[in-house]
Every structure is written in C-alpha cells, then in structure tokens.
mmCIF file of C-alpha atoms and ligand atoms in Angstrom:
data_model
loop_
_atom_site.group_PDB
_atom_site.id
_atom_site.type_symbol
_atom_site.label_atom_id
_atom_site.label_comp_id
_atom_site.label_asym_id
_atom_site.label_seq_id
_atom_site.Cartn_x
_atom_site.Cartn_y
_atom_site.Cartn_z
ATOM 1 C CA MET A 1 17.472 9.420 25.415
ATOM 2 C CA SER A 2 14.378 11.337 26.410
ATOM 3 C CA LEU A 3 14.047 15.127 25.533
ATOM 4 C CA THR A 4 12.898 17.519 27.994
ATOM 5 C CA ARG A 5 9.577 19.373 27.173
ATOM 6 C CA ARG A 6 11.474 22.606 26.458
ATOM 7 C CA GLN A 7 13.880 20.736 23.982
ATOM 8 C CA LYS A 8 10.928 19.173 22.274
ATOM 9 C CA TRP A 9 9.225 22.457 21.938
ATOM 10 C CA ARG A 10 12.404 24.085 20.412
ATOM 11 C CA ILE A 11 12.714 21.147 17.945
ATOM 12 C CA GLU A 12 9.195 21.459 16.931
ATOM 13 C CA LYS A 13 9.510 25.207 16.483
ATOM 14 C CA ILE A 14 12.636 24.797 14.347
ATOM 15 C CA GLN A 15 10.808 22.259 12.260
ATOM 16 C CA ALA A 16 7.783 24.540 11.739
ATOM 17 C CA GLU A 17 10.064 27.348 10.604
ATOM 18 C CA ARG A 18 11.792 24.951 8.130
ATOM 19 C CA ILE A 19 8.292 24.061 6.717
ATOM 20 C CA ALA A 20 7.216 27.645 6.454
ATOM 21 C CA ARG A 21 10.513 28.582 4.678
ATOM 22 C CA ALA A 22 10.035 25.637 2.296
ATOM 23 C CA ASN A 23 6.585 26.843 1.486
ATOM 24 C CA ARG A 24 7.870 30.299 0.806
ATOM 25 C CA VAL A 25 10.516 28.939 -1.555
ATOM 26 C CA ALA A 26 7.736 26.933 -3.264
ATOM 27 C CA ASP A 27 5.688 30.075 -3.698
ATOM 28 C CA SER A 28 8.539 32.176 -5.113
ATOM 29 C CA SER A 29 9.527 29.580 -7.475
ATOM 30 C CA ASP A 30 6.104 29.889 -9.066
ATOM 31 C CA THR A 31 7.434 33.055 -10.574
ATOM 32 C CA LEU A 32 11.038 31.969 -10.961
ATOM 33 C CA ASP A 33 11.932 31.428 -14.576
ATOM 34 C CA LEU A 34 13.180 27.898 -14.357
ATOM 35 C CA ASN A 35 15.387 26.646 -17.166
ATOM 36 C CA THR A 36 13.370 23.411 -18.284
ATOM 37 C CA ASP A 37 16.448 22.157 -20.138
ATOM 38 C CA HIS A 38 17.907 21.290 -16.806
ATOM 39 C CA ALA A 39 14.897 19.466 -15.582
ATOM 40 C CA LYS A 40 15.405 15.839 -14.500
ATOM 41 C CA THR A 41 13.045 13.061 -13.860
ATOM 42 C CA GLY A 42 12.991 11.751 -10.294
ATOM 43 C CA LEU A 43 11.182 9.302 -8.062
ATOM 44 C CA VAL A 44 9.435 10.683 -5.007
ATOM 45 C CA ILE A 45 10.799 8.853 -1.896
ATOM 46 C CA THR A 46 8.627 10.601 0.632
ATOM 47 C CA ARG A 47 6.628 13.760 1.245
ATOM 48 C CA TYR A 48 6.111 15.859 4.240
ATOM 49 C CA GLY A 49 3.831 18.951 3.777
ATOM 50 C CA GLN A 50 5.159 20.770 0.812
ATOM 51 C CA ARG A 51 8.492 19.053 0.975
ATOM 52 C CA LEU A 52 9.465 16.186 -1.136
ATOM 53 C CA LEU A 53 12.449 13.930 -1.066
ATOM 54 C CA VAL A 54 13.222 13.040 -4.718
ATOM 55 C CA GLU A 55 15.666 10.334 -5.952
ATOM 56 C CA CYS A 56 17.593 10.693 -9.283
ATOM 57 C CA ASP A 57 20.605 8.546 -10.255
ATOM 58 C CA GLY A 58 21.079 7.390 -6.720
ATOM 59 C CA GLU A 59 21.106 10.888 -5.339
ATOM 60 C CA LEU A 60 18.531 12.382 -3.027
ATOM 61 C CA PHE A 61 17.275 15.979 -3.567
ATOM 62 C CA GLN A 62 15.222 17.818 -1.070
ATOM 63 C CA CYS A 63 12.587 19.512 -3.210
ATOM 64 C CA THR A 64 9.781 21.816 -2.793
ATOM 65 C CA GLY A 65 6.772 21.468 -5.081
ATOM 66 C CA ARG A 66 5.311 24.362 -7.192
ATOM 67 C CA ARG A 67 2.088 25.210 -5.623
ATOM 68 C CA ASN A 68 0.136 24.984 -8.946
ATOM 69 C CA ILE A 69 0.994 21.325 -9.402
ATOM 70 C CA GLU A 70 -0.905 18.385 -7.889
ATOM 71 C CA LEU A 71 0.534 17.122 -4.664
ATOM 72 C CA SER A 72 2.787 14.189 -5.303
ATOM 73 C CA VAL A 73 3.452 11.201 -2.908
ATOM 74 C CA ALA A 74 5.902 8.218 -2.581
ATOM 75 C CA GLY A 75 6.075 6.318 -5.766
ATOM 76 C CA ASP A 76 5.334 9.245 -8.074
ATOM 77 C CA GLN A 77 7.588 10.173 -11.017
ATOM 78 C CA VAL A 78 8.193 13.898 -11.270
ATOM 79 C CA LEU A 79 10.178 16.436 -13.204
ATOM 80 C CA PHE A 80 12.297 18.556 -11.142
ATOM 81 C CA GLN A 81 14.909 21.284 -11.342
ATOM 82 C CA PRO A 82 17.992 20.920 -9.186
ATOM 83 C CA THR A 83 18.940 24.212 -7.550
ATOM 84 C CA ASP A 84 21.880 24.072 -5.384
ATOM 85 C CA ASN A 85 23.326 22.116 -2.398
ATOM 86 C CA GLY A 86 21.082 19.054 -3.065
ATOM 87 C CA GLU A 87 17.893 20.902 -3.233
ATOM 88 C CA GLY A 88 15.396 21.285 -6.118
ATOM 89 C CA VAL A 89 12.034 22.426 -7.200
ATOM 90 C CA VAL A 90 9.367 19.949 -8.619
ATOM 91 C CA THR A 91 7.898 21.400 -11.697
ATOM 92 C CA ALA A 92 5.583 18.651 -13.001
ATOM 93 C CA LEU A 93 4.101 15.439 -11.981
ATOM 94 C CA LEU A 94 4.177 12.547 -14.522
ATOM 95 C CA GLU A 95 1.018 10.547 -15.231
ATOM 96 C CA ARG A 96 0.278 7.893 -12.622
ATOM 97 C CA ASP A 97 -0.417 4.194 -13.333
ATOM 98 C CA ASN A 98 -2.522 3.837 -10.303
ATOM 99 C CA SER A 99 -2.732 5.178 -6.756
ATOM 100 C CA LEU A 100 -3.818 3.948 -3.361
ATOM 101 C CA MET A 101 -6.341 6.223 -1.523
ATOM 102 C CA ARG A 102 -7.613 5.911 1.983
ATOM 103 C CA SER A 103 -10.631 7.980 3.167
ATOM 104 C CA GLN A 104 -10.271 10.165 0.140
ATOM 105 C CA LYS A 105 -6.603 10.745 0.889
ATOM 106 C CA LEU A 106 -3.766 9.862 -1.504
ATOM 107 C CA ILE A 107 -1.309 7.549 0.100
ATOM 108 C CA ALA A 108 1.062 6.149 -2.614
ATOM 109 C CA ALA A 109 1.319 6.052 -6.335
ATOM 110 C CA ASN A 110 2.541 3.631 -9.018
ATOM 111 C CA ILE A 111 2.140 0.477 -6.975
ATOM 112 C CA ASP A 112 2.753 -2.724 -8.821
ATOM 113 C CA GLU A 113 1.598 -5.270 -6.236
ATOM 114 C CA LEU A 114 -0.279 -5.201 -3.005
ATOM 115 C CA TRP A 115 0.372 -8.114 -0.644
ATOM 116 C CA LEU A 116 -2.280 -9.083 1.982
ATOM 117 C CA VAL A 117 -0.597 -10.599 4.858
ATOM 118 C CA VAL A 118 -2.626 -13.138 6.847
ATOM 119 C CA ALA A 119 -1.593 -15.774 9.322
ATOM 120 C CA ILE A 120 -2.264 -18.981 11.083
ATOM 121 C CA GLU A 121 -2.317 -17.073 14.364
ATOM 122 C CA PRO A 122 -4.302 -14.690 14.564
ATOM 123 C CA HIS A 123 -6.294 -17.161 12.373
ATOM 124 C CA TYR A 124 -7.232 -15.858 8.909
ATOM 125 C CA GLN A 125 -10.740 -15.021 8.240
ATOM 126 C CA PHE A 126 -12.360 -15.382 4.840
ATOM 127 C CA GLU A 127 -14.576 -12.357 5.150
ATOM 128 C CA LEU A 128 -11.719 -9.947 6.121
ATOM 129 C CA ILE A 129 -9.597 -11.294 3.206
ATOM 130 C CA ASP A 130 -12.504 -10.759 1.024
ATOM 131 C CA ARG A 131 -13.009 -7.108 2.206
ATOM 132 C CA TYR A 132 -9.390 -6.346 1.369
ATOM 133 C CA LEU A 133 -9.555 -8.024 -2.133
ATOM 134 C CA VAL A 134 -12.737 -5.901 -2.783
ATOM 135 C CA VAL A 135 -10.762 -2.700 -1.991
ATOM 136 C CA ALA A 136 -7.910 -3.707 -4.167
ATOM 137 C CA GLU A 137 -10.115 -4.680 -7.228
ATOM 138 C CA ASN A 138 -11.910 -1.403 -7.042
ATOM 139 C CA ALA A 139 -8.691 0.521 -6.895
ATOM 140 C CA ASN A 140 -7.420 -1.574 -9.916
ATOM 141 C CA LEU A 141 -4.439 -2.722 -7.786
ATOM 142 C CA PRO A 142 -3.189 -6.294 -8.248
ATOM 143 C CA ILE A 143 -3.273 -8.007 -5.003
ATOM 144 C CA ASN A 144 -1.644 -11.251 -3.780
ATOM 145 C CA ILE A 145 -2.093 -13.263 -0.523
ATOM 146 C CA VAL A 146 0.757 -14.196 1.867
ATOM 147 C CA VAL A 147 0.017 -16.725 4.511
ATOM 148 C CA ASN A 148 2.541 -16.394 7.294
ATOM 149 C CA LYS A 149 3.467 -18.505 10.285
ATOM 150 C CA ILE A 150 2.751 -21.857 8.570
ATOM 151 C CA GLU A 151 5.032 -23.638 11.051
ATOM 152 C CA LEU A 152 2.138 -23.203 13.527
ATOM 153 C CA SER A 153 -0.324 -25.176 11.485
ATOM 154 C CA ASP A 154 -0.860 -28.877 12.277
ATOM 155 C CA ASN A 155 -3.087 -29.214 9.227
ATOM 156 C CA MET A 156 -1.327 -27.723 6.188
ATOM 157 C CA ASP A 157 -3.582 -29.612 3.846
ATOM 158 C CA LYS A 158 -6.644 -27.872 5.277
ATOM 159 C CA VAL A 159 -4.883 -24.577 4.903
ATOM 160 C CA LYS A 160 -3.800 -25.220 1.350
ATOM 161 C CA ARG A 161 -7.440 -26.257 0.550
ATOM 162 C CA ASP A 162 -8.830 -23.034 2.138
ATOM 163 C CA PHE A 163 -6.560 -20.929 -0.069
ATOM 164 C CA SER A 164 -7.036 -22.968 -3.204
ATOM 165 C CA MET A 165 -10.383 -21.099 -3.406
ATOM 166 C CA TYR A 166 -8.417 -17.838 -3.876
ATOM 167 C CA GLU A 167 -6.048 -19.425 -6.271
ATOM 168 C CA SER A 168 -9.100 -20.571 -8.398
ATOM 169 C CA ALA A 169 -10.462 -17.063 -8.224
ATOM 170 C CA GLY A 170 -7.168 -15.851 -9.822
ATOM 171 C CA TYR A 171 -4.996 -14.854 -6.849
ATOM 172 C CA ASN A 172 -1.320 -15.662 -6.221
ATOM 173 C CA VAL A 173 -0.933 -17.266 -2.747
ATOM 174 C CA SER A 174 2.461 -17.628 -0.993
ATOM 175 C CA PHE A 175 2.771 -19.796 2.156
ATOM 176 C CA LEU A 176 5.656 -18.902 4.366
ATOM 177 C CA SER A 177 7.148 -18.657 7.858
ATOM 178 C CA VAL A 178 9.377 -15.834 8.691
ATOM 179 C CA LYS A 179 10.193 -17.556 12.043
ATOM 180 C CA ALA A 180 11.233 -20.893 10.419
ATOM 181 C CA GLN A 181 12.562 -19.101 7.205
ATOM 182 C CA THR A 182 10.344 -21.222 5.124
ATOM 183 C CA ASN A 183 9.983 -19.964 1.407
ATOM 184 C CA ILE A 184 11.463 -16.743 2.293
ATOM 185 C CA ALA A 185 14.196 -16.752 -0.434
ATOM 186 C CA ASP A 186 11.483 -17.790 -3.068
ATOM 187 C CA PHE A 187 9.181 -15.029 -1.854
ATOM 188 C CA LYS A 188 12.122 -12.408 -2.315
ATOM 189 C CA THR A 189 12.417 -13.371 -6.051
ATOM 190 C CA LYS A 190 8.667 -12.533 -6.528
ATOM 191 C CA LEU A 191 9.318 -8.927 -5.451
ATOM 192 C CA ASN A 192 11.991 -8.137 -8.104
ATOM 193 C CA GLU A 193 11.825 -4.877 -10.146
ATOM 194 C CA LYS A 194 8.397 -3.877 -8.923
ATOM 195 C CA ALA A 195 6.937 -1.610 -6.188
ATOM 196 C CA HIS A 196 5.089 -3.281 -3.310
ATOM 197 C CA ILE A 197 2.962 -2.508 -0.375
ATOM 198 C CA PHE A 198 2.255 -4.934 2.430
ATOM 199 C CA LEU A 199 -1.005 -4.678 4.382
ATOM 200 C CA GLY A 200 -3.056 -6.710 6.698
ATOM 201 C CA GLN A 201 -4.312 -6.843 10.337
ATOM 202 C CA SER A 202 -1.992 -6.366 13.373
ATOM 203 C CA GLY A 203 -0.029 -9.365 14.643
ATOM 204 C CA VAL A 204 0.211 -11.260 11.312
ATOM 205 C CA GLY A 205 3.991 -10.578 10.934
ATOM 206 C CA LYS A 206 4.157 -7.632 8.483
ATOM 207 C CA SER A 207 6.946 -5.892 10.414
ATOM 208 C CA SER A 208 8.874 -9.257 10.761
ATOM 209 C CA LEU A 209 8.559 -9.982 7.025
ATOM 210 C CA ILE A 210 9.595 -6.363 6.084
ATOM 211 C CA ASN A 211 12.590 -6.580 8.446
ATOM 212 C CA GLU A 212 13.477 -9.709 6.758
ATOM 213 C CA LEU A 213 13.427 -7.969 3.321
ATOM 214 C CA ILE A 214 15.261 -4.860 4.491
ATOM 215 C CA PRO A 215 17.220 -5.674 7.626
ATOM 216 C CA ASP A 216 18.480 -2.015 8.193
ATOM 217 C CA LEU A 217 15.058 -0.426 7.700
ATOM 218 C CA ASN A 218 15.282 1.539 10.948
ATOM 219 C CA LEU A 219 18.625 2.950 9.994
ATOM 220 C CA ARG A 220 17.170 4.052 6.635
ATOM 221 C CA VAL A 221 14.238 5.725 8.190
ATOM 222 C CA ASN A 222 16.617 7.725 10.344
ATOM 223 C CA GLU A 223 18.728 8.571 7.374
ATOM 224 C CA ILE A 224 15.737 9.768 5.431
ATOM 225 C CA SER A 225 14.658 11.872 8.380
ATOM 226 C CA THR A 226 18.169 13.504 8.394
ATOM 227 C CA LYS A 227 18.325 14.116 4.619
ATOM 228 C CA SER A 228 14.796 15.632 4.650
ATOM 229 C CA LYS A 229 15.881 17.702 7.630
ATOM 230 C CA LEU A 230 12.494 17.255 9.106
ATOM 231 C CA GLY A 231 13.437 14.961 11.988
ATOM 232 C CA LYS A 232 10.905 12.532 13.346
ATOM 233 C CA HIS A 233 8.023 13.899 11.228
ATOM 234 C CA THR A 234 9.020 11.604 8.367
ATOM 235 C CA THR A 235 8.884 8.387 10.406
ATOM 236 C CA THR A 236 5.200 8.292 9.956
ATOM 237 C CA SER A 237 4.948 9.532 6.387
ATOM 238 C CA THR A 238 4.756 6.983 3.469
ATOM 239 C CA THR A 239 8.118 6.289 2.119
ATOM 240 C CA LEU A 240 9.610 4.279 -0.722
ATOM 241 C CA TYR A 241 12.648 1.877 0.213
ATOM 242 C CA HIS A 242 14.754 -0.207 -2.140
ATOM 243 C CA ILE A 243 14.889 -3.796 -1.260
ATOM 244 C CA PRO A 244 18.400 -5.152 -1.446
ATOM 245 C CA SER A 245 17.387 -8.361 -3.183
ATOM 246 C CA GLY A 246 15.411 -6.329 -5.755
ATOM 247 C CA GLY A 247 12.085 -4.316 -5.930
ATOM 248 C CA ASP A 248 10.897 -1.426 -3.821
ATOM 249 C CA LEU A 249 8.763 -1.232 -0.739
ATOM 250 C CA ILE A 250 6.311 1.508 -0.160
ATOM 251 C CA ASP A 251 5.579 1.589 3.457
ATOM 252 C CA SER A 252 4.463 3.553 6.598
ATOM 253 C CA PRO A 253 2.530 2.514 9.772
ATOM 254 C CA GLY A 254 -0.532 3.920 8.192
ATOM 255 C CA VAL A 255 -0.306 1.827 5.058
ATOM 256 C CA ARG A 256 0.377 -1.330 6.814
ATOM 257 C CA GLU A 257 -2.724 -1.214 9.036
ATOM 258 C CA PHE A 258 -4.795 0.189 6.425
ATOM 259 C CA GLN A 259 -8.379 0.572 7.646
ATOM 260 C CA LEU A 260 -11.083 -0.479 5.376
ATOM 261 C CA ASP A 261 -13.503 2.167 4.318
ATOM 262 C CA GLU A 262 -17.210 1.451 3.911
ATOM 263 C CA LEU A 263 -17.935 -0.214 0.532
ATOM 264 C CA THR A 264 -20.992 0.358 -1.620
ATOM 265 C CA ASP A 265 -22.945 -2.748 -2.898
ATOM 266 C CA LYS A 266 -21.701 -1.858 -6.450
ATOM 267 C CA GLU A 267 -18.121 -1.898 -5.227
ATOM 268 C CA ILE A 268 -18.625 -5.193 -3.369
ATOM 269 C CA LEU A 269 -20.164 -6.892 -6.535
ATOM 270 C CA SER A 270 -17.264 -5.693 -8.848
ATOM 271 C CA GLY A 271 -14.755 -6.725 -6.136
ATOM 272 C CA PHE A 272 -15.515 -10.406 -6.538
ATOM 273 C CA LYS A 273 -13.494 -10.961 -9.706
ATOM 274 C CA GLU A 274 -14.644 -14.497 -10.391
ATOM 275 C CA PHE A 275 -18.258 -13.202 -10.576
ATOM 276 C CA LYS A 276 -17.446 -11.099 -13.656
ATOM 277 C CA PRO A 277 -18.274 -13.642 -16.441
ATOM 278 C CA PHE A 278 -21.726 -14.068 -14.995
ATOM 279 C CA ILE A 279 -22.665 -10.430 -14.470
ATOM 280 C CA GLY A 280 -25.487 -9.317 -16.954
ATOM 281 C CA GLN A 281 -26.511 -12.865 -17.452
ATOM 282 C CA CYS A 282 -29.260 -12.849 -14.834
ATOM 283 C CA LYS A 283 -33.020 -12.792 -15.755
ATOM 284 C CA PHE A 284 -33.441 -9.483 -14.076
ATOM 285 C CA ARG A 285 -31.285 -6.587 -15.078
ATOM 286 C CA ASN A 286 -31.373 -5.229 -11.545
ATOM 287 C CA CYS A 287 -30.624 -8.520 -10.076
ATOM 288 C CA ALA A 288 -28.889 -8.350 -6.611
ATOM 289 C CA HIS A 289 -28.005 -11.998 -6.719
ATOM 290 C CA ILE A 290 -29.662 -12.789 -3.493
ATOM 291 C CA ASN A 291 -32.783 -14.744 -4.012
ATOM 292 C CA GLU A 292 -34.014 -13.755 -7.428
ATOM 293 C CA PRO A 293 -35.188 -16.482 -9.813
ATOM 294 C CA LYS A 294 -32.809 -17.380 -12.791
ATOM 295 C CA CYS A 295 -29.775 -15.569 -11.233
ATOM 296 C CA ALA A 296 -26.580 -16.377 -13.035
ATOM 297 C CA ILE A 297 -24.380 -15.992 -10.127
ATOM 298 C CA LYS A 298 -26.455 -18.402 -7.881
ATOM 299 C CA THR A 299 -26.563 -20.968 -10.778
ATOM 300 C CA ALA A 300 -22.741 -20.579 -11.083
ATOM 301 C CA VAL A 301 -22.411 -21.371 -7.230
ATOM 302 C CA GLU A 302 -24.716 -24.496 -7.748
ATOM 303 C CA ASN A 303 -22.672 -25.626 -10.710
ATOM 304 C CA GLY A 304 -19.411 -25.260 -8.634
ATOM 305 C CA GLU A 305 -18.116 -22.312 -10.775
ATOM 306 C CA ILE A 306 -18.207 -19.958 -7.914
ATOM 307 C CA ASN A 307 -17.087 -21.132 -4.454
ATOM 308 C CA PRO A 308 -20.023 -21.028 -2.016
ATOM 309 C CA ILE A 309 -17.801 -19.632 0.792
ATOM 310 C CA ARG A 310 -16.914 -16.592 -1.490
ATOM 311 C CA TYR A 311 -20.634 -16.196 -2.447
ATOM 312 C CA GLN A 312 -21.660 -16.311 1.263
ATOM 313 C CA SER A 313 -19.104 -13.738 1.942
ATOM 314 C CA TYR A 314 -20.575 -11.491 -0.762
ATOM 315 C CA LEU A 315 -24.016 -11.893 0.884
ATOM 316 C CA ASN A 316 -22.629 -10.948 4.228
ATOM 317 C CA LEU A 317 -20.840 -7.833 2.786
ATOM 318 C CA ILE A 318 -23.772 -6.304 0.852
ATOM 319 C CA HIS A 319 -26.158 -4.218 2.827
HETATM 320 N N1 GDP B 401 5.278 -18.385 15.066
HETATM 321 C C1 GDP B 401 5.515 -17.360 14.192
HETATM 322 N N2 GDP B 401 5.548 -16.009 14.712
HETATM 323 C C2 GDP B 401 5.856 -15.113 13.918
HETATM 324 C C3 GDP B 401 6.227 -15.257 12.584
HETATM 325 N N3 GDP B 401 6.414 -14.083 11.942
HETATM 326 C C4 GDP B 401 6.118 -13.130 12.926
HETATM 327 N N4 GDP B 401 5.854 -13.698 14.011
HETATM 328 C C5 GDP B 401 5.611 -13.067 15.391
HETATM 329 O O1 GDP B 401 4.345 -12.552 15.339
HETATM 330 C C6 GDP B 401 4.267 -11.400 16.109
HETATM 331 C C7 GDP B 401 3.682 -10.213 15.367
HETATM 332 O O2 GDP B 401 4.585 -9.969 14.416
HETATM 333 P P1 GDP B 401 4.812 -8.512 13.681
HETATM 334 O O3 GDP B 401 5.739 -8.613 12.648
HETATM 335 O O4 GDP B 401 4.936 -7.409 14.777
HETATM 336 O O5 GDP B 401 3.327 -8.326 13.076
HETATM 337 P P2 GDP B 401 2.552 -7.000 12.398
HETATM 338 O O6 GDP B 401 1.724 -6.448 13.527
HETATM 339 O O7 GDP B 401 1.773 -7.542 11.160
HETATM 340 O O8 GDP B 401 3.615 -6.055 12.063
HETATM 341 C C8 GDP B 401 5.624 -11.212 16.699
HETATM 342 O O9 GDP B 401 5.676 -11.718 17.949
HETATM 343 C C9 GDP B 401 6.484 -11.966 15.681
HETATM 344 O O10 GDP B 401 7.693 -12.428 16.280
HETATM 345 C C10 GDP B 401 6.258 -16.707 11.975
HETATM 346 O O11 GDP B 401 6.543 -16.970 10.933
HETATM 347 N N5 GDP B 401 5.913 -17.595 12.900
HETATM 348 MG MG1 MG B 402 4.085 -4.126 12.820
HETATM 349 ZN ZN1 ZN B 403 -28.217 -12.489 -10.131
#
C-alpha cells in the first residue's frame, strides 16, 4: 500500500508532535519528585530521539529519558520509574561493559560478541578482515569470524588453511552455509545467553543468517514500531531482539554495514593481537616494524611466529 504525499506529511507531522511531547515530559520529569523506591532495572531495546523502549520482566515500557543523564542505546541497562499505561521515565544509566561507536556516534552497548561475516562469494579478502579485526580490538570487543556459503567452495581444504591463520591468532572461526543448512544448529548454540552483533560487507549473507536465527524478525520490527508509537522511524534504529534459541541480537541496517573509519598507525599496531608479545622487544623504541634492524616483529615473522600474510596486511594498512 502506498501512501499519498499528503498522508505521509500528516503521519510525519503526528510523529514530530509525539516526539516534541515526549521531550516536554522528559523536561518536566527533571523537576518531578520521583519515588526511587519504585525504580526498576530495565534493558533498553531501542531508542529514537529522546524516547526509549525499555524491557523489564518481559514487559515493554515506553520511556523518556531525563535530560540530565547520558543518552542510552540498545543494550544499555537503566533504572526507570514506571508511570502509568506502560510508560516510564529513565532516571539512571548503569555502567557499561563496552560500547560500539561509529564516527564518534554511540551505536550499541554491552555487546558480548561481534561476528564478522565473510563468504566464499563475494570472496573474502584478508585485508578487509584485518581492518574489521583492528576496529574490534581497539574497541575492546571480542570478535569472531563466520565463513558463509561454504557449499560454493570446491576447495574447502584451502579455505580452512586460509582461516587457520586467524585461529592461530586467537580468533574463533565458524564455517557454515545458510543455504545448505550446514553447521547452523551448532552455530545457534554458540550464541546462547549473550548479546551479539553481526557485521560485514554486503552480499555475504547477514540478512539470511539473521532470518535463520529470528524467522519472524520483520514482524517483530513492526511490533516494536507500534509499541514505541513512532511508526517507521524505528525500523532504522538499532534494536535488541531476543533469539528464540537463546541469546540476543543487536541489529540495524547501519550496524550490519558498519563503515570502517580511518585508523591511526597506533590503532593498527594494537589491532594485530598476535603481535602483542613482541611489542617493546625491538632494538629501537620507536620502531615502526617496517625495515628497522633487529625488529622483534620481523624476527617473529621470519621464525614463523607471526603469519607473513598478517604482517603484510599490517604493512598495507599503516600509512
Ligand atoms: N549460495 C549461497 N547463497 C547464500 C547463502 N546465504 C545467503 N546467500 C545468498 O546471498 C545473497 C546475499 O545474502 P544477504 O543475506 O542479503 O546478504 P547481506 O547483504 O550480507 O545481508 C542472497 O541472494 C542470499 O540468498 C549460502 O549459504 N549459500
Ligand atoms: Mg542484508
Ligand atoms: Zn619493530
């Protein structure tokens, strides 16, 4: 069903009014004497503007945040005070374990695992994988690799050899095929009781994999849009979904196709986690590990302690 321009304009106007009203409530609640005895702890499911959808004991509360507290995002734990008819006011943000930022903007909080999805088609590229790993390491976020579409490979031995490099560097690698349903059940068990984010370039099968985990995702997106009374606005905002087989998914179109920001040389170096034991062991304190004599990183490459492909990728990434 397509809406006429006038209908669209009216819907947008109504939504703008709702947001303005929510902001006024948030402002007035700054001076309201809220009874902290009635405060509950909740999980932020999604945010749009000043409005938050907070889950507590399986119930959803449409909340406004007090203006004086830091903005919360999907995955945050908050203290909130239920008011009436399923609404509430967020009064405090609980401490975060970690957060995912993109271009200085906070995207999600309290993420347990990132999953970098790559595929046989479009064919994985080491340098792109390494860039994602560097971002995750610098954000202190555990990251795993998923190799999808394995049924398209005619040389799985080669694929396994390629990724053994990442396994030796300390990363967990899952090989699966959504299409052929290979290793899907096993993969689901890896997600239990944790909050996850999937990312990776377009076409690798993220949507397919997510639909496999949460078959009624589109329905839920609509349900949340209705609950938050913000309509279509919420379909693009980062949202936490419960996975029926266990665990949570924090997702939005923006999160999935997460653009990589520029990295500094310092971030790049600290993003290669298997280099760590050798840092500080070079002859020169300011060694850039390129062509300096008695470089511990280069020696480790020569001794087979660092994979030459990863080292080459480091050289390609630094400026
Ligand atoms: N051959 C094959 N195709 C797949 C598999 N998983 C997903 N696809 C296809 O790859 C294409 C891109 O998938 P999509 O989930 O949209 O990727 P996204 O851009 O990462 O979200 C679609 O045509 C999917 O049907 C798989 O395991 N094997
Ligand atoms: Mg997609
Ligand atoms: Zn060095």
